[in-house]
Amino acid sequence: MNDKKIKGAKRNRDIMDRAPLVVLGAFVAAICLLGGSARGDAAQLVFLRPICCLFAGYGIYRLGSQKIKGLVPLYTSLGILGGLMIIQMIPLPYAIWSELPGREVIVNLDIAGGLKGLWRSITLSPSRTGNSLASLIVPLAAVLLFHIYPNHRKKDFLAVIIVIAVCNAMLGILQLLGPSGGVLYFYEFTNSGEAVGFFANRNHSSVFSGSSLLIISYFYAQRWQVFRFSRAYTNIFLAAVYIVIFLSIIINGSRAGLLCGGIALFVGLIIFNLKPPETARHKGIRVNKIGSIIGSIAIFMFSATLILLFFVSDRLPAFSRLIESDPMSDLRAEAMPTLFEMIGSYWPFGSGFGTFDKVYFIHERRELLMPSYFNQAHNDWLQILIEGGAPVALMVVAGIIWYVACVFKLFLATSKDVSHLLFWFGTMAILGIASLVDYPLRTPILSAVTVWMVALLFTARHNLESFGISRQS
């Protein structure tokens, strides 16, 4: 009888241990199938956000009395961001609201329409800001699922990101083989006929692929295993997915993605040739420097040959777009003075989260008028200043300082293993550069992935052993 009870208890524990992985898989499926668009009016969000509420509820239920050490900055940031959005939606007395910067046009319209005296909120579009507030449920669910995941297997999230990336790349290749705008394209507003994968925008897909190449190099350098596969199978898997993802970047047609992929390839080759000090010391494994150099040369030659073959056969749209004039790029450059003007107009309170496209109409110059419209600033660094003002600027500065401090703490705690510096700063550079010309982090997929990356870094500061990294004296 006691044996049956012991076996039953063990079986229940096994189920409870596997539950976070199963739930994580379901969450990944949801964001991949429904979270590839940065548009706030995408129909898929009607399903994605309620589903994420369920995942967040499960995470809170499983959280129990677990400590949140290491993740405090993430929870605090999400809380402050949500609080700012709520504050922006609170109606203010007209006498106060009318004195806020950038409200002069609306004040004049109120006077002309006999509406003077109405209480209004800081945001110029409360519904858009409310939509932005609802979008926070995705990163909140992501960080909660990360939190409840077994501590000794936190690095599995890097493997999860790699799996998402290779599935995204394979879907993009299938999209090119199929009809333009066919069933493999999930969104109404998308780059039909191009390899967008799970995303609606080819740039976002390619940037994600580029950052995943760096993750693969880092994963290999740390000699980690993909879930519970052996080291040999892990190496085969990493090599195969690297080729597939690199191929998807080449055929994608995104110049930003090609740049990010180039950065990932360059930094990844350096990481590939570095010797993890704790691995060599504690496991007795000597890294063959000659083999590493030969491998790096082989990877570089393979990449160069592949690019050359596609270029010669005129199958490299990204390179073609580099030498051709691009009306959208010209428009972004011409709109830059207007963006800076908008920052000054609404500083320091901002125009309201999610209001950019509506507010841009007020400031748009006549010579830039056209049938299509600017739905985003295509420079997220400037857009968050326009919408969020000084409070968000302070958050960004504090976040960058904290991130850099965490990277250096990890570096010092691991016998000054340079691969950690290269990876975490390389990832920051890729996403930061991509955000200068686009808005990739506004997609639910990349918002969740970014939260996981930051959570991994913050957690590593307090528990190196959970990542398979020995703490050095």
Coordinates of C-alpha atoms in Angstrom, one line a residue:
M1 CA 0.0 0.0 0.0
N2 CA 2.8 2.3 0.9
D3 CA 4.6 1.5 -2.3
K4 CA 1.5 2.5 -4.3
K5 CA 1.3 5.8 -2.5
I6 CA 5.0 6.5 -3.1
K7 CA 4.6 5.6 -6.8
G8 CA 1.5 7.7 -7.1
A9 CA 3.2 10.7 -5.4
K10 CA 6.2 10.3 -7.7
R11 CA 4.0 10.2 -10.7
N12 CA 2.2 13.3 -9.6
R13 CA 5.5 15.1 -9.0
D14 CA 6.6 14.1 -12.5
I15 CA 3.4 15.5 -14.0
M16 CA 3.9 18.7 -12.1
D17 CA 7.5 19.0 -13.2
R18 CA 6.5 18.5 -16.9
A19 CA 3.5 20.9 -16.7
P20 CA 5.6 24.1 -17.1
L21 CA 7.2 22.8 -20.2
V22 CA 3.8 21.7 -21.7
V23 CA 2.3 25.1 -20.8
L24 CA 5.3 26.9 -22.3
G25 CA 4.9 24.9 -25.5
A26 CA 1.2 26.0 -25.7
F27 CA 2.2 29.6 -25.1
V28 CA 4.9 29.4 -27.8
A29 CA 2.3 28.0 -30.3
A30 CA -0.1 30.8 -29.5
I31 CA 2.4 33.7 -29.9
C32 CA 3.8 32.1 -33.1
L33 CA 0.4 31.6 -34.8
L34 CA -1.3 34.8 -33.5
G35 CA 1.5 37.2 -32.4
G36 CA 3.5 38.2 -35.5
S37 CA 1.9 41.5 -36.3
A38 CA 2.8 44.9 -34.7
R39 CA -0.5 46.4 -35.7
G40 CA -2.9 47.1 -32.8
D41 CA -5.9 46.3 -34.9
A42 CA -4.8 42.8 -36.0
A43 CA -7.7 40.4 -35.8
Q44 CA -5.5 37.7 -34.2
L45 CA -5.2 39.8 -31.0
V46 CA -8.8 39.2 -30.2
F47 CA -7.8 35.6 -29.5
L48 CA -4.1 36.0 -28.4
R49 CA -4.7 38.4 -25.5
P50 CA -7.4 36.4 -23.7
I51 CA -5.3 33.3 -24.2
C52 CA -2.3 35.1 -22.6
C53 CA -4.5 36.1 -19.7
L54 CA -5.0 32.3 -19.1
F55 CA -1.3 31.7 -19.2
A56 CA -0.7 34.6 -16.9
G57 CA -3.3 33.3 -14.5
Y58 CA -1.6 29.9 -14.5
G59 CA 1.8 31.5 -13.9
I60 CA 0.4 33.4 -10.9
Y61 CA -1.2 30.2 -9.5
R62 CA 2.0 28.3 -9.8
L63 CA 4.1 31.1 -8.5
G64 CA 2.9 30.7 -5.0
S65 CA 5.5 31.7 -2.5
Q66 CA 8.4 31.6 -4.9
K67 CA 10.9 34.4 -4.6
I68 CA 11.2 36.9 -7.4
K69 CA 14.8 37.6 -6.8
G70 CA 16.5 38.7 -10.0
L71 CA 13.2 39.4 -11.8
V72 CA 12.2 42.4 -9.7
P73 CA 13.4 44.9 -12.4
L74 CA 11.3 43.2 -15.0
Y75 CA 8.1 43.1 -12.9
T76 CA 8.8 46.7 -11.8
S77 CA 9.3 47.9 -15.4
L78 CA 6.0 46.3 -16.6
G79 CA 4.2 47.7 -13.6
I80 CA 5.6 51.2 -14.1
L81 CA 4.8 51.1 -17.8
G82 CA 1.3 49.9 -17.2
G83 CA 0.9 52.6 -14.5
L84 CA 2.0 55.3 -16.9
M85 CA -0.6 54.2 -19.5
I86 CA -3.3 54.3 -16.9
I87 CA -2.3 57.7 -15.7
Q88 CA -2.3 58.9 -19.4
M89 CA -6.0 57.8 -19.6
I90 CA -7.2 59.6 -16.5
P91 CA -9.4 62.6 -17.4
L92 CA -8.0 65.9 -16.2
P93 CA -9.8 69.2 -15.6
Y94 CA -9.9 71.3 -18.8
A95 CA -7.9 74.1 -17.2
I96 CA -5.0 71.8 -16.5
W97 CA -5.3 69.7 -19.7
S98 CA -5.4 72.8 -22.0
E99 CA -2.0 73.9 -20.6
L100 CA -0.3 70.7 -21.6
P101 CA 2.2 71.0 -24.4
G102 CA 1.0 70.1 -27.9
R103 CA -2.7 70.5 -27.1
E104 CA -3.2 73.9 -28.8
V105 CA -4.8 72.6 -32.0
I106 CA -7.4 70.6 -30.0
V107 CA -8.0 73.6 -27.7
N108 CA -8.8 75.8 -30.8
L109 CA -11.1 73.1 -32.2
D110 CA -12.9 72.9 -28.8
I111 CA -13.4 76.6 -28.8
A112 CA -14.7 76.6 -32.4
G113 CA -17.0 73.7 -31.6
G114 CA -18.3 75.0 -28.3
L115 CA -16.7 72.1 -26.4
K116 CA -14.5 74.1 -24.1
G117 CA -14.5 72.8 -20.6
L118 CA -14.6 69.1 -21.3
W119 CA -12.3 67.0 -19.2
R120 CA -9.7 65.2 -21.3
S121 CA -6.9 62.7 -20.6
I122 CA -3.2 63.2 -21.3
T123 CA -3.3 60.8 -24.2
L124 CA -4.8 62.1 -27.4
S125 CA -6.4 58.7 -28.1
P126 CA -7.5 56.9 -24.9
S127 CA -8.6 53.9 -27.0
R128 CA -5.2 53.5 -28.5
T129 CA -3.5 53.8 -25.1
G130 CA -5.9 51.3 -23.7
N131 CA -4.9 49.0 -26.5
S132 CA -1.3 49.5 -25.6
L133 CA -2.1 48.6 -22.0
A134 CA -3.7 45.4 -23.1
S135 CA -0.6 44.5 -25.1
L136 CA 1.4 44.2 -21.9
I137 CA -0.4 40.9 -21.1
V138 CA 1.9 39.1 -23.5
P139 CA 5.3 40.0 -21.9
L140 CA 3.7 39.6 -18.5
A141 CA 2.6 36.1 -19.3
A142 CA 6.1 35.4 -20.8
V143 CA 7.9 36.5 -17.6
L144 CA 5.6 34.6 -15.4
L145 CA 6.1 31.3 -17.4
F146 CA 9.8 31.9 -17.2
H147 CA 9.6 32.4 -13.4
I148 CA 7.8 29.2 -12.7
Y149 CA 10.0 27.1 -15.0
P150 CA 12.4 24.8 -13.1
N151 CA 15.3 26.8 -12.0
H152 CA 18.0 24.4 -13.1
R153 CA 16.6 24.4 -16.6
K154 CA 16.2 28.1 -17.3
K155 CA 18.6 28.0 -20.2
D156 CA 16.0 25.9 -22.0
F157 CA 14.5 29.2 -23.0
L158 CA 17.4 29.8 -25.4
A159 CA 16.6 26.4 -27.0
V160 CA 12.9 27.4 -27.2
I161 CA 13.9 30.6 -29.1
I162 CA 16.1 28.6 -31.5
V163 CA 13.2 26.2 -32.2
I164 CA 10.9 29.1 -32.9
A165 CA 13.5 30.7 -35.2
V166 CA 14.0 27.5 -37.3
C167 CA 10.3 27.0 -37.6
N168 CA 9.9 30.6 -38.6
A169 CA 12.7 30.2 -41.2
M170 CA 11.2 26.9 -42.6
L171 CA 7.7 28.6 -42.9
G172 CA 9.3 31.5 -44.8
I173 CA 10.9 29.1 -47.3
L174 CA 7.6 27.4 -47.8
Q175 CA 5.9 30.7 -48.3
L176 CA 8.2 31.5 -51.2
L177 CA 7.5 28.1 -52.7
G178 CA 3.7 28.6 -52.4
P179 CA 1.3 31.2 -53.9
S180 CA 1.7 34.8 -52.9
G181 CA -0.8 35.7 -50.2
G182 CA -1.7 32.0 -49.7
V183 CA -2.9 30.2 -46.6
L184 CA 0.7 30.3 -45.2
Y185 CA 0.4 34.0 -44.7
F186 CA -1.4 34.7 -41.5
Y187 CA -2.1 38.4 -41.7
E188 CA -4.2 40.7 -43.8
F189 CA -1.5 43.4 -43.9
T190 CA 1.7 41.6 -44.8
N191 CA 4.5 41.4 -47.3
S192 CA 2.9 38.9 -49.6
G193 CA 5.2 36.9 -51.8
E194 CA 8.1 37.2 -49.4
A195 CA 9.5 35.0 -46.6
V196 CA 7.9 36.5 -43.5
G197 CA 7.5 33.3 -41.6
F198 CA 5.3 33.8 -38.5
F199 CA 5.5 37.6 -38.9
A200 CA 3.5 40.1 -40.9
N201 CA 6.6 42.1 -41.8
R202 CA 9.7 40.7 -43.5
N203 CA 12.0 43.1 -41.5
H204 CA 10.8 41.7 -38.2
S205 CA 11.2 38.1 -39.3
S206 CA 14.7 38.7 -40.6
V207 CA 15.8 40.6 -37.5
F208 CA 14.5 37.7 -35.3
S209 CA 16.4 35.3 -37.5
G210 CA 19.6 37.3 -37.2
S211 CA 19.4 37.5 -33.4
S212 CA 18.8 33.7 -33.3
L213 CA 22.1 33.1 -35.2
L214 CA 23.9 34.7 -32.3
I215 CA 22.0 32.6 -29.8
I216 CA 23.0 29.5 -31.6
S217 CA 26.7 30.5 -31.5
Y218 CA 26.4 31.3 -27.8
F219 CA 24.6 28.1 -27.0
Y220 CA 27.3 26.1 -28.8
A221 CA 30.1 28.0 -27.1
Q222 CA 28.7 27.2 -23.6
R223 CA 28.5 23.5 -24.5
W224 CA 24.9 23.3 -23.5
Q225 CA 22.4 20.7 -24.6
V226 CA 19.2 21.3 -26.4
F227 CA 16.7 20.1 -23.8
R228 CA 17.8 16.6 -22.9
F229 CA 19.5 15.6 -26.1
S230 CA 23.1 14.4 -26.1
R231 CA 25.9 16.8 -26.9
A232 CA 26.5 15.1 -30.3
Y233 CA 22.8 15.4 -31.3
T234 CA 22.8 19.0 -30.1
N235 CA 25.8 19.9 -32.3
I236 CA 24.1 18.4 -35.3
F237 CA 20.9 20.2 -34.6
L238 CA 22.6 23.5 -34.1
A239 CA 24.6 23.2 -37.3
A240 CA 21.4 22.3 -39.3
V241 CA 19.3 25.1 -37.9
Y242 CA 22.1 27.6 -38.4
I243 CA 22.2 26.8 -42.1
V244 CA 18.4 27.0 -42.5
I245 CA 18.1 30.3 -40.6
F246 CA 21.0 31.8 -42.5
L247 CA 19.4 30.8 -45.8
S248 CA 16.1 32.4 -44.7
I249 CA 17.9 35.7 -44.0
I250 CA 19.4 35.7 -47.5
I251 CA 16.2 35.1 -49.3
N252 CA 14.1 37.3 -47.1
G253 CA 14.8 40.6 -48.8
S254 CA 15.3 42.7 -45.7
R255 CA 18.3 45.0 -45.6
A256 CA 17.9 45.5 -41.8
G257 CA 17.8 41.7 -41.5
L258 CA 20.9 41.3 -43.7
L259 CA 22.8 43.8 -41.5
C260 CA 21.7 42.0 -38.3
G261 CA 22.6 38.7 -39.7
G262 CA 26.0 40.0 -40.7
I263 CA 26.6 41.3 -37.1
A264 CA 25.5 37.9 -35.7
L265 CA 27.8 36.0 -38.1
F266 CA 30.8 38.2 -37.2
V267 CA 30.2 38.1 -33.4
G268 CA 29.3 34.5 -33.5
L269 CA 32.5 33.5 -35.2
I270 CA 34.5 35.3 -32.4
I271 CA 32.4 33.5 -29.8
F272 CA 33.0 30.2 -31.6
N273 CA 36.7 30.6 -31.2
L274 CA 36.7 31.4 -27.5
K275 CA 37.4 28.8 -24.8
P276 CA 35.0 28.8 -21.9
P277 CA 37.4 28.8 -18.9
E278 CA 35.2 27.0 -16.5
T279 CA 34.5 24.2 -19.1
A280 CA 38.1 23.6 -19.8
R281 CA 39.1 23.7 -16.1
H282 CA 36.4 21.6 -14.5
K283 CA 35.6 19.1 -17.3
G284 CA 39.1 18.5 -18.6
I285 CA 38.0 19.4 -22.2
R286 CA 40.7 21.1 -24.3
V287 CA 39.4 23.2 -27.1
N288 CA 41.2 22.6 -30.3
K289 CA 42.1 26.1 -31.5
I290 CA 43.2 24.9 -34.9
G291 CA 39.9 23.1 -35.3
S292 CA 38.0 26.2 -34.2
I293 CA 39.9 28.4 -36.7
I294 CA 39.3 25.9 -39.5
G295 CA 35.6 25.7 -38.5
S296 CA 35.3 29.5 -38.6
I297 CA 36.9 29.7 -42.0
A298 CA 34.6 26.9 -43.2
I299 CA 31.5 28.8 -41.9
F300 CA 32.7 32.0 -43.5
M301 CA 33.5 30.4 -46.8
F302 CA 30.1 28.6 -46.8
S303 CA 28.3 31.8 -46.1
A304 CA 30.2 33.8 -48.7
T305 CA 29.7 31.1 -51.3
L306 CA 25.9 30.9 -50.6
I307 CA 25.6 34.6 -50.8
L308 CA 27.6 34.7 -54.1
L309 CA 25.5 32.0 -55.6
F310 CA 22.2 33.7 -54.8
F311 CA 23.6 37.1 -56.0
V312 CA 24.8 35.7 -59.3
S313 CA 21.4 34.0 -59.9
D314 CA 19.7 37.3 -59.0
R315 CA 18.0 35.6 -56.0
L316 CA 19.2 38.0 -53.4
P317 CA 16.6 40.7 -53.0
A318 CA 18.2 42.3 -50.0
F319 CA 21.4 43.2 -52.0
S320 CA 19.3 44.4 -54.9
R321 CA 17.4 46.7 -52.6
L322 CA 20.7 48.1 -51.3
I323 CA 21.6 49.6 -54.7
E324 CA 18.1 50.5 -55.8
S325 CA 16.2 53.6 -54.6
D326 CA 13.5 52.8 -52.0
P327 CA 10.6 55.3 -51.6
M328 CA 9.9 54.1 -48.1
S329 CA 13.5 54.7 -47.0
D330 CA 13.4 58.2 -48.6
L331 CA 10.2 58.9 -46.8
R332 CA 11.6 57.8 -43.4
A333 CA 14.6 60.2 -43.9
E334 CA 12.4 63.1 -45.0
A335 CA 10.1 62.5 -42.0
M336 CA 12.9 62.6 -39.5
P337 CA 12.7 66.4 -38.8
T338 CA 9.0 66.0 -38.2
L339 CA 9.6 63.3 -35.6
F340 CA 12.0 65.5 -33.7
E341 CA 9.4 68.3 -33.9
M342 CA 6.8 66.0 -32.4
I343 CA 9.1 65.1 -29.5
G344 CA 9.5 68.7 -28.7
S345 CA 5.8 69.5 -29.1
Y346 CA 4.6 66.9 -26.6
W347 CA 7.6 66.9 -24.2
P348 CA 7.6 66.0 -21.3
F349 CA 4.3 64.2 -21.0
G350 CA 4.1 62.6 -24.4
S351 CA 1.1 62.3 -26.7
G352 CA 0.0 58.9 -25.3
F353 CA 1.1 55.4 -25.9
G354 CA -0.2 54.0 -29.2
T355 CA -1.2 57.4 -30.6
F356 CA 1.6 57.9 -33.1
D357 CA -0.2 57.4 -36.4
K358 CA -3.1 59.7 -35.3
V359 CA -0.8 62.4 -34.0
Y360 CA 1.4 62.3 -37.0
F361 CA -1.5 63.5 -39.1
I362 CA -1.4 66.8 -37.2
H363 CA 2.3 67.4 -38.0
E364 CA 2.6 65.7 -41.4
R365 CA 4.1 68.1 -44.0
R366 CA 2.2 68.7 -47.2
E367 CA 5.0 67.5 -49.5
L368 CA 4.9 64.1 -47.7
L369 CA 1.2 63.5 -48.2
M370 CA 0.4 60.3 -50.1
P371 CA -2.4 57.6 -50.3
S372 CA -0.5 55.3 -47.8
Y373 CA 0.2 56.5 -44.3
F374 CA 2.9 56.3 -41.6
N375 CA 1.5 53.7 -39.2
Q376 CA 4.6 53.8 -37.0
A377 CA 7.6 56.1 -36.8
H378 CA 10.0 53.4 -38.1
N379 CA 12.3 54.5 -35.4
D380 CA 11.2 53.0 -32.1
W381 CA 13.7 55.0 -30.1
L382 CA 12.1 58.3 -31.2
Q383 CA 8.5 56.9 -31.1
I384 CA 8.7 56.0 -27.4
L385 CA 9.8 59.5 -26.7
I386 CA 6.9 61.0 -28.7
E387 CA 4.3 58.8 -27.0
G388 CA 5.8 58.4 -23.5
G389 CA 7.7 61.6 -23.0
A390 CA 10.3 62.1 -20.2
P391 CA 9.1 59.2 -17.9
V392 CA 9.8 56.7 -20.6
A393 CA 13.1 58.3 -21.4
L394 CA 14.2 57.8 -17.8
M395 CA 13.0 54.2 -17.9
V396 CA 15.0 53.5 -21.0
V397 CA 18.2 55.1 -19.6
A398 CA 17.7 53.2 -16.3
G399 CA 17.1 49.9 -18.2
I400 CA 20.2 50.3 -20.3
I401 CA 22.4 51.0 -17.3
W402 CA 20.9 48.0 -15.4
Y403 CA 21.4 45.8 -18.4
V404 CA 25.1 46.8 -18.8
A405 CA 25.7 46.3 -15.1
C406 CA 24.2 42.8 -15.2
V407 CA 26.3 41.8 -18.2
F408 CA 29.5 42.9 -16.5
K409 CA 28.5 41.2 -13.3
L410 CA 28.0 38.0 -15.2
F411 CA 31.4 38.5 -17.0
L412 CA 33.2 39.0 -13.7
A413 CA 31.5 36.0 -12.1
T414 CA 32.6 33.6 -14.8
S415 CA 36.3 34.2 -14.8
K416 CA 35.9 37.0 -17.3
D417 CA 34.6 34.8 -20.0
V418 CA 34.4 37.2 -23.0
S419 CA 31.8 35.2 -24.7
H420 CA 29.2 36.6 -22.3
L421 CA 30.1 40.1 -23.1
L422 CA 30.0 39.5 -26.8
F423 CA 26.7 37.7 -26.7
W424 CA 24.7 40.0 -24.5
F425 CA 26.1 43.2 -26.0
G426 CA 25.7 41.7 -29.5
T427 CA 22.1 40.9 -28.9
M428 CA 21.5 44.4 -27.5
A429 CA 23.2 45.9 -30.6
I430 CA 21.1 43.9 -33.0
L431 CA 17.8 44.8 -31.5
G432 CA 18.9 48.4 -30.9
I433 CA 20.0 48.9 -34.4
A434 CA 16.9 47.2 -35.8
S435 CA 14.8 49.6 -33.7
L436 CA 16.5 52.6 -35.3
V437 CA 14.9 51.8 -38.6
D438 CA 11.8 49.7 -37.6
Y439 CA 9.7 48.6 -34.7
P440 CA 10.4 44.8 -34.2
L441 CA 9.8 44.8 -30.5
R442 CA 6.2 45.8 -30.9
T443 CA 5.3 42.3 -32.2
P444 CA 4.1 40.0 -29.5
I445 CA 6.6 37.3 -30.6
L446 CA 9.6 39.5 -30.2
S447 CA 8.3 41.2 -27.1
A448 CA 8.0 37.7 -25.4
V449 CA 11.5 36.6 -26.7
T450 CA 13.1 39.8 -25.5
V451 CA 11.5 39.4 -22.1
W452 CA 12.9 35.9 -21.9
M453 CA 16.4 37.1 -22.9
V454 CA 16.4 39.9 -20.3
A455 CA 15.0 37.5 -17.6
L456 CA 17.8 35.0 -18.4
L457 CA 20.4 37.7 -17.9
F458 CA 18.9 39.1 -14.7
T459 CA 18.5 35.6 -13.3
A460 CA 22.1 34.6 -14.1
R461 CA 23.3 37.4 -11.8
H462 CA 22.0 35.5 -8.8
N463 CA 22.2 31.8 -9.8
L464 CA 24.9 30.9 -12.2
E465 CA 24.7 27.2 -11.4
S466 CA 21.1 27.1 -12.9
F467 CA 22.7 27.8 -16.2
G468 CA 25.4 25.2 -16.0
I469 CA 28.0 27.8 -15.2
S470 CA 30.2 27.3 -12.2
R471 CA 30.8 30.3 -10.0
Q472 CA 34.4 31.3 -9.9
S473 CA 36.2 32.8 -7.0

